[in-house]
Short mmCIF file of C-alpha atoms and ligand atoms in Angstrom, two decimals:
data_model
loop_
_atom_site.label_atom_id
_atom_site.label_comp_id
_atom_site.label_asym_id
_atom_site.label_seq_id
_atom_site.Cartn_x
_atom_site.Cartn_y
_atom_site.Cartn_z
CA MET O 11 85.18 -3.21 52.16
CA LYS O 12 83.31 -4.83 48.93
CA THR O 13 81.97 -1.98 47.17
CA VAL O 14 79.01 -3.24 44.99
CA LYS O 15 78.18 -1.57 41.99
CA ARG O 16 75.00 0.38 42.17
CA ILE O 17 72.36 0.17 39.40
CA PRO O 18 69.88 2.98 39.55
CA LEU O 19 66.06 2.72 39.17
CA ALA O 20 65.94 5.50 36.35
CA GLY O 21 67.71 8.40 35.30
CA PRO O 22 67.75 10.84 32.26
CA VAL O 23 70.05 9.90 29.16
CA LEU O 24 71.00 13.22 27.51
CA ASN O 25 72.85 11.80 24.33
CA GLY O 26 71.47 14.17 21.71
CA ASN O 27 71.38 17.91 20.89
CA GLU O 28 70.67 18.59 24.47
CA ARG O 29 73.80 20.21 25.41
CA GLU O 30 74.15 22.27 22.10
CA TYR O 31 70.73 23.75 22.61
CA VAL O 32 71.18 24.53 26.15
CA LEU O 33 74.50 26.30 25.44
CA ASP O 34 72.58 28.21 22.63
CA CYS O 35 70.59 29.58 25.21
CA ILE O 36 73.22 30.48 27.59
CA ASP O 37 75.28 32.34 24.70
CA THR O 38 72.16 34.24 23.57
CA GLY O 39 70.83 35.03 26.97
CA TRP O 40 67.68 33.75 26.21
CA ILE O 41 67.41 31.54 29.47
CA SER O 42 63.79 32.49 30.61
CA ALA O 43 60.19 31.66 29.72
CA ASN O 44 60.41 33.39 26.26
CA GLY O 45 62.46 32.03 23.42
CA LYS O 46 62.51 29.92 20.43
CA TYR O 47 63.04 26.42 22.09
CA VAL O 48 59.90 26.87 23.99
CA ASN O 49 58.01 27.14 20.76
CA GLN O 50 59.81 24.68 18.79
CA PHE O 51 59.64 22.08 21.94
CA GLU O 52 55.83 22.62 21.90
CA GLN O 53 55.30 22.35 18.30
CA LYS O 54 57.26 19.16 17.94
CA PHE O 55 55.12 17.71 21.06
CA ALA O 56 51.97 18.53 19.28
CA GLU O 57 53.21 16.68 16.32
CA PHE O 58 54.35 13.95 18.28
CA CYS O 59 51.01 13.28 20.09
CA ASN O 60 49.01 14.03 16.82
CA VAL O 61 47.07 16.93 18.39
CA LYS O 62 46.60 20.69 17.55
CA HIS O 63 47.90 22.05 20.82
CA ALA O 64 50.83 21.46 23.18
CA ILE O 65 51.23 23.99 25.99
CA SER O 66 54.25 23.80 28.11
CA VAL O 67 54.60 24.14 31.94
CA ALA O 68 56.63 24.00 35.06
CA ASN O 69 55.92 20.47 35.96
CA GLY O 70 53.52 17.57 35.24
CA THR O 71 51.38 18.66 38.53
CA VAL O 72 50.51 21.92 37.31
CA ALA O 73 49.85 20.41 33.97
CA LEU O 74 46.91 18.76 35.88
CA HIS O 75 45.88 21.84 37.65
CA LEU O 76 45.56 24.14 34.67
CA PRO O 77 42.81 22.13 32.56
CA LEU O 78 40.91 21.50 35.94
CA LEU O 79 40.85 25.48 36.36
CA ALA O 80 40.07 25.99 32.94
CA TYR O 81 37.07 23.54 33.09
CA GLY O 82 35.91 26.03 36.06
CA VAL O 83 36.42 23.02 38.59
CA GLY O 84 35.81 24.26 42.12
CA PRO O 85 34.75 23.87 45.60
CA GLY O 86 31.70 21.42 45.87
CA ASP O 87 32.93 19.60 42.45
CA GLU O 88 33.80 16.01 42.37
CA ILE O 89 36.67 14.35 40.11
CA ILE O 90 36.73 10.83 39.50
CA ILE O 91 40.40 9.48 39.74
CA PRO O 92 41.99 5.89 40.28
CA THR O 93 43.22 5.10 43.84
CA PHE O 94 46.30 3.47 42.45
CA THR O 95 48.35 6.56 41.29
CA TYR O 96 50.83 9.05 42.17
CA ILE O 97 49.88 11.55 44.81
CA ALA O 98 50.04 14.61 42.26
CA THR O 99 46.66 13.44 40.49
CA ALA O 100 44.83 13.78 43.60
CA ASN O 101 46.46 16.91 45.02
CA ALA O 102 45.52 18.64 41.53
CA VAL O 103 41.88 18.25 42.19
CA LYS O 104 42.60 19.71 45.72
CA TYR O 105 43.97 22.78 44.47
CA CYS O 106 40.89 23.53 42.91
CA GLY O 107 39.23 22.97 46.31
CA ALA O 108 37.22 20.11 44.61
CA ASP O 109 37.44 16.47 45.80
CA PRO O 110 39.07 13.60 44.28
CA VAL O 111 36.66 10.60 44.23
CA LEU O 112 38.42 7.12 44.35
CA VAL O 113 38.22 4.16 42.01
CA ASP O 114 39.68 0.95 42.09
CA CYS O 115 41.83 -0.54 39.37
CA GLU O 116 41.07 -3.83 37.39
CA GLU O 117 43.56 -6.89 37.46
CA ASN O 118 44.83 -6.69 33.96
CA ALA O 119 46.87 -3.81 33.54
CA TRP O 120 46.23 -2.07 37.10
CA ASN O 121 44.45 0.91 35.54
CA ILE O 122 41.01 2.59 36.71
CA ASP O 123 38.40 -0.19 36.43
CA PRO O 124 35.77 1.38 34.07
CA GLN O 125 33.20 -0.97 35.21
CA LYS O 126 33.51 0.74 38.90
CA ILE O 127 33.27 4.07 37.68
CA GLU O 128 29.74 4.54 37.26
CA GLU O 129 28.79 3.71 40.79
CA LYS O 130 30.73 6.83 41.95
CA ILE O 131 29.16 9.37 39.56
CA THR O 132 26.89 11.85 41.34
CA SER O 133 25.09 15.12 40.41
CA LYS O 134 28.63 16.82 41.62
CA THR O 135 30.81 14.72 39.36
CA LYS O 136 32.62 17.00 36.66
CA GLY O 137 35.05 14.97 34.93
CA ILE O 138 37.43 11.73 35.06
CA ILE O 139 41.17 11.59 35.33
CA VAL O 140 42.56 8.58 33.95
CA VAL O 141 46.18 7.55 34.57
CA HIS O 142 48.21 5.50 32.17
CA LEU O 143 50.01 3.51 35.10
CA TYR O 144 53.64 2.79 34.69
CA GLY O 145 53.21 3.55 30.83
CA HIS O 146 50.46 0.92 30.11
CA PRO O 147 47.44 2.83 28.66
CA VAL O 148 44.29 2.64 30.03
CA ASP O 149 41.27 0.97 28.32
CA MET O 150 39.90 4.07 27.08
CA ASP O 151 36.66 3.17 25.01
CA PRO O 152 34.51 2.31 28.03
CA ILE O 153 35.54 5.52 29.66
CA LEU O 154 34.73 7.74 26.92
CA GLU O 155 31.39 6.08 26.64
CA ILE O 156 30.47 6.63 30.37
CA ALA O 157 31.83 10.39 30.14
CA LYS O 158 29.74 11.01 27.04
CA LYS O 159 26.72 9.38 28.66
CA HIS O 160 26.96 11.68 31.85
CA ASN O 161 28.46 14.76 30.34
CA LEU O 162 31.99 14.57 31.75
CA PHE O 163 35.31 15.54 30.66
CA VAL O 164 37.99 13.23 30.45
CA ILE O 165 41.80 14.19 31.20
CA GLU O 166 44.45 11.60 30.54
CA ASP O 167 47.28 11.74 33.10
CA ALA O 168 50.21 10.62 30.63
CA ALA O 169 52.87 11.77 32.89
CA GLU O 170 54.29 8.12 32.74
CA ALA O 171 53.18 7.40 29.46
CA HIS O 172 55.02 9.46 26.25
CA GLY O 173 54.65 7.37 23.35
CA ALA O 174 52.26 4.55 24.62
CA GLU O 175 49.38 3.79 22.35
CA TYR O 176 45.62 2.88 22.70
CA LYS O 177 44.37 0.95 19.56
CA ASN O 178 46.99 2.54 17.66
CA ASN O 179 46.20 6.00 18.64
CA VAL O 180 49.05 7.68 20.64
CA VAL O 181 48.19 8.64 24.34
CA GLY O 182 47.61 12.48 24.73
CA SER O 183 45.29 12.35 21.75
CA ILE O 184 42.32 10.32 22.99
CA GLY O 185 40.63 12.20 25.97
CA ASP O 186 39.85 16.01 25.88
CA VAL O 187 42.87 16.91 27.40
CA ALA O 188 46.33 15.18 28.34
CA THR O 189 49.16 16.38 30.62
CA PHE O 190 52.71 14.87 30.55
CA SER O 191 55.71 15.17 32.95
CA PHE O 192 59.44 15.66 32.27
CA PHE O 193 60.97 15.01 35.75
CA GLY O 194 64.19 13.52 35.85
CA ASN O 195 63.07 9.96 36.07
CA LYS O 196 60.41 9.99 33.30
CA ILE O 197 60.41 8.81 29.78
CA ILE O 198 62.05 12.04 28.55
CA SER O 199 63.15 14.95 30.70
CA THR O 200 63.63 18.39 31.23
CA GLY O 201 64.81 18.40 34.76
CA GLU O 202 61.47 19.68 35.96
CA GLY O 203 58.80 20.10 33.41
CA GLY O 204 55.41 19.17 31.90
CA MET O 205 53.12 19.59 28.97
CA ILE O 206 49.49 19.72 28.27
CA THR O 207 47.88 18.49 24.91
CA THR O 208 44.34 19.12 23.45
CA ASN O 209 42.68 19.53 20.20
CA ASN O 210 40.07 22.01 22.00
CA ASP O 211 40.85 25.56 20.78
CA GLU O 212 39.05 27.40 23.47
CA LEU O 213 40.40 25.21 26.24
CA ALA O 214 44.15 25.86 24.84
CA THR O 215 43.46 29.61 24.83
CA LYS O 216 42.26 29.63 28.71
CA MET O 217 45.21 27.28 29.53
CA ARG O 218 47.78 29.34 27.98
CA LEU O 219 46.20 32.66 29.50
CA LEU O 220 46.37 31.19 33.26
CA ARG O 221 49.74 29.80 32.55
CA GLY O 222 51.16 33.39 32.15
CA GLN O 223 49.41 34.95 35.18
CA GLY O 224 46.22 35.75 33.34
CA MET O 225 47.70 38.63 31.16
CA ASP O 226 45.49 39.75 28.63
CA PRO O 227 46.87 38.79 25.24
CA ASN O 228 45.68 42.18 23.68
CA LYS O 229 46.84 44.45 26.51
CA ARG O 230 50.18 43.98 28.06
CA TYR O 231 50.35 43.96 31.99
CA TRP O 232 46.38 44.15 32.06
CA PHE O 233 44.72 41.40 34.04
CA ASN O 234 41.13 40.26 33.94
CA VAL O 235 41.47 37.23 35.95
CA ILE O 236 43.69 35.59 38.70
CA GLY O 237 46.28 33.18 36.85
CA TYR O 238 49.43 31.46 37.61
CA ASN O 239 53.04 31.31 36.84
CA TYR O 240 53.33 27.92 35.42
CA ARG O 241 55.63 28.73 32.68
CA MET O 242 58.69 26.29 31.15
CA THR O 243 61.72 28.12 30.70
CA ASN O 244 63.53 27.99 27.35
CA LEU O 245 66.55 26.27 29.02
CA GLN O 246 64.12 23.34 30.27
CA ALA O 247 62.71 23.56 26.49
CA ALA O 248 66.02 23.36 25.12
CA VAL O 249 66.63 20.08 26.87
CA GLY O 250 63.31 18.75 25.99
CA LEU O 251 63.57 19.21 22.34
CA GLY O 252 66.90 17.65 22.55
CA GLN O 253 65.04 14.72 24.30
CA LEU O 254 62.11 14.80 22.05
CA GLU O 255 64.19 14.34 18.73
CA ASN O 256 65.41 11.04 20.15
CA ILE O 257 62.29 9.76 21.77
CA ASP O 258 61.89 6.79 19.19
CA TRP O 259 65.54 5.64 20.54
CA HIS O 260 64.56 6.18 24.26
CA LEU O 261 61.37 4.11 23.77
CA ASP O 262 63.23 1.30 22.02
CA GLN O 263 65.62 0.98 24.81
CA ARG O 264 62.97 0.82 27.24
CA ARG O 265 61.27 -2.09 24.99
CA ARG O 266 64.64 -3.85 24.79
CA VAL O 267 65.16 -3.66 28.55
CA ALA O 268 61.36 -4.82 29.29
CA ASN O 269 61.72 -7.58 26.60
CA ALA O 270 64.98 -9.10 28.13
CA TYR O 271 63.30 -8.89 31.88
CA ILE O 272 60.18 -10.76 30.14
CA GLU O 273 62.29 -13.41 28.66
CA GLN O 274 64.28 -14.07 31.80
CA LEU O 275 61.53 -13.74 34.01
CA ALA O 276 58.86 -15.39 32.40
CA PRO O 277 59.60 -19.00 33.33
CA TYR O 278 59.18 -18.31 37.06
CA SER O 279 55.31 -17.43 37.12
CA SER O 280 54.87 -19.42 40.14
CA LEU O 281 57.13 -16.85 42.17
CA PHE O 282 56.15 -13.40 40.50
CA THR O 283 53.91 -11.75 37.51
CA MET O 284 54.72 -8.63 35.69
CA GLN O 285 52.23 -5.93 34.37
CA PRO O 286 51.56 -7.16 30.96
CA GLU O 287 50.80 -5.47 27.74
CA MET O 288 47.30 -5.90 26.49
CA PRO O 289 46.59 -6.93 23.10
CA TRP O 290 45.27 -3.54 22.10
CA ALA O 291 48.14 -1.63 23.98
CA LYS O 292 51.61 -0.39 23.15
CA HIS O 293 53.38 -0.31 26.83
CA SER O 294 55.64 2.63 26.93
CA TYR O 295 57.61 0.71 29.67
CA TRP O 296 58.36 3.86 32.11
CA MET O 297 58.79 1.08 35.11
CA VAL O 298 58.81 -2.55 34.57
CA SER O 299 56.82 -3.76 37.68
CA ILE O 300 56.87 -6.92 39.16
CA LEU O 301 54.04 -8.81 41.44
CA LEU O 302 55.22 -11.31 43.98
CA THR O 303 52.97 -14.34 44.14
CA ASP O 304 51.71 -15.87 47.53
CA LYS O 305 53.97 -18.84 46.93
CA VAL O 306 56.83 -16.23 48.06
CA LYS O 307 56.48 -16.14 51.81
CA ALA O 308 58.88 -13.07 52.50
CA LYS O 309 57.13 -9.55 52.71
CA ARG O 310 57.50 -7.19 49.71
CA ASP O 311 59.83 -5.16 51.45
CA GLU O 312 62.03 -7.92 52.49
CA ILE O 313 62.70 -8.87 48.92
CA MET O 314 63.29 -5.14 48.00
CA GLU O 315 65.81 -4.92 51.11
CA LEU O 316 67.65 -7.83 49.70
CA MET O 317 68.00 -6.45 46.01
CA GLU O 318 69.14 -3.33 47.73
CA LYS O 319 72.05 -5.10 49.43
CA ASP O 320 72.92 -6.48 45.98
CA GLY O 321 73.07 -2.84 44.54
CA ILE O 322 69.86 -2.82 42.75
CA GLU O 323 67.81 0.36 43.35
CA MET O 324 64.21 -0.75 44.04
CA ARG O 325 60.85 1.00 44.37
CA PRO O 326 57.84 -0.01 45.72
CA LEU O 327 54.60 0.41 43.60
CA PHE O 328 52.47 3.46 44.53
CA TYR O 329 50.57 3.35 48.03
CA PRO O 330 47.01 3.69 47.04
CA MET O 331 45.68 7.17 47.78
CA HIS O 332 42.92 5.84 50.21
CA HIS O 333 46.09 4.96 52.56
CA MET O 334 47.44 8.67 52.69
CA PRO O 335 46.17 10.87 55.58
CA PRO O 336 45.01 13.46 53.14
CA TYR O 337 42.84 11.16 51.36
CA PHE O 338 42.20 8.38 53.73
CA GLU O 339 39.21 6.16 53.66
CA GLU O 340 38.55 2.52 55.07
CA SER O 341 39.52 0.28 52.27
CA THR O 342 36.84 -0.65 49.73
CA TYR O 343 39.78 -1.05 46.98
CA PRO O 344 40.73 -4.46 47.28
CA VAL O 345 42.38 -4.94 43.83
CA ALA O 346 44.77 -1.76 44.25
CA ASP O 347 45.52 -2.86 48.06
CA ARG O 348 46.41 -6.41 46.96
CA ILE O 349 48.82 -5.11 43.98
CA SER O 350 50.26 -2.33 45.82
CA ALA O 351 51.15 -4.65 48.86
CA ARG O 352 53.08 -7.17 46.66
CA GLY O 353 54.47 -5.08 43.93
CA PHE O 354 57.64 -3.16 43.00
CA ASN O 355 59.50 -1.66 40.27
CA ILE O 356 62.85 -2.81 39.03
CA PRO O 357 65.59 -0.85 37.28
CA THR O 358 64.24 0.63 33.82
CA ASN O 359 66.61 2.83 32.25
CA ALA O 360 67.90 3.30 28.49
CA THR O 361 71.52 2.65 29.59
CA LEU O 362 70.94 -0.83 31.37
CA THR O 363 73.24 -3.52 29.79
CA ASP O 364 72.36 -7.24 28.94
CA GLU O 365 74.67 -8.17 31.96
CA ASP O 366 72.93 -5.76 34.41
CA ILE O 367 69.60 -7.45 33.35
CA ALA O 368 70.90 -10.80 33.76
CA TYR O 369 72.19 -9.96 37.25
CA ILE O 370 68.97 -8.34 38.39
CA CYS O 371 66.79 -11.22 37.23
CA ASN O 372 69.39 -13.64 38.85
CA ARG O 373 69.14 -12.35 42.22
CA LEU O 374 65.14 -11.71 42.05
CA ILE O 375 65.00 -15.35 41.08
CA HIS O 376 67.38 -16.38 43.84
CA HIS O 377 65.77 -14.41 46.53
CA CYS O 378 62.51 -15.49 45.90
CA GLN O 379 63.05 -18.89 45.59
CA ASN O 380 64.92 -18.86 48.97
CA SER O 381 61.39 -17.79 50.43
CA ILE O 382 59.20 -20.50 49.12
C1 PLP K 408 55.34 12.24 37.67
C2 PLP K 408 53.82 12.18 37.69
C3 PLP K 408 53.06 13.40 38.04
C4 PLP K 408 53.57 14.68 38.47
O1 PLP K 408 54.82 15.11 37.48
P1 PLP K 408 55.84 16.15 38.17
O2 PLP K 408 56.32 16.54 37.06
O3 PLP K 408 56.62 15.39 39.18
O4 PLP K 408 54.81 17.09 38.94
C5 PLP K 408 51.64 13.35 37.74
N1 PLP K 408 50.92 11.98 37.59
C6 PLP K 408 51.61 10.80 37.69
C7 PLP K 408 50.76 9.70 37.31
C8 PLP K 408 53.00 10.88 37.49
O5 PLP K 408 53.77 9.74 37.61
#
């Protein structure tokens, strides 16, 4: 049997001090949620995002839950989110008993469409969660303006966008709060893990309290509120610190990969287009994303299957939230529907060689040309 080399879609690269720091945790016994790496990782991440507070948590989903709790979001409240996102954005709202209110995305960078937000605001609306999709920042200025006008908070879900920039401001520092994920396929990883960033002192204090079961900071084992155990361990933070020390390298590699794809695929714009990088944006290229044009007769899934047979791991773009049973609505989100149905991600990881990229482009062009 012919064995085809398999090119993975994503995966962590742990080529810095991660091993040394993890071994230090094991040698010293500091493997739980207390320890120097948690503090160092938080401090360094706050510097990286140019904010006062970085609060580490167990994953990127609870990173969204905590600020919603800290803002007092509860039953009867509405939170505006893009329909075109990962399920965690919607679920975190539901964990509070509140309702996510969906908004379509815009045609350019596929992020929440600022022009369609105001029509969804009601007297119950408390805030907006924007998602920097696939590493491309959201056009934040119009959203901040709407939020100010209607007295809403803005959370950036930056789970996919570490190091992306909007008008030279790094994401994580633009809204009232931002959240990050360090799952294994994200830009940097701790296995499972997350981070919250903010400049708001009061909110940071509340979130730290809720993260640690709500224990009174001035009286140990005394609890005035119902909190959660959402802590990150020192072991995870040890990996995270090693990753963060090298984040410029990780981002450079992603840009190298993305630029190689752009160079080789751009001449075939009649077959497919790519999520662009807007003039005001610095993309962090979590995942390079491709849209098939109508000229390609095959279904998206058929092209993906052919690529998989060539040993290339593929991934469909997110299914919009309004298609999922828990959030189902008859569609009034034509842009998200169109993009989601015709798009996929191609391998985007720091270890891809020029040869891998040329092979992936070659197969993609071949299958699409065979289908016109
Ligand atoms: C990955 C991701 C999350 C959740 O992160 P986990 O660490 O997997 O819980 C939230 N939002 C978006 C947009 C994501 O891509």
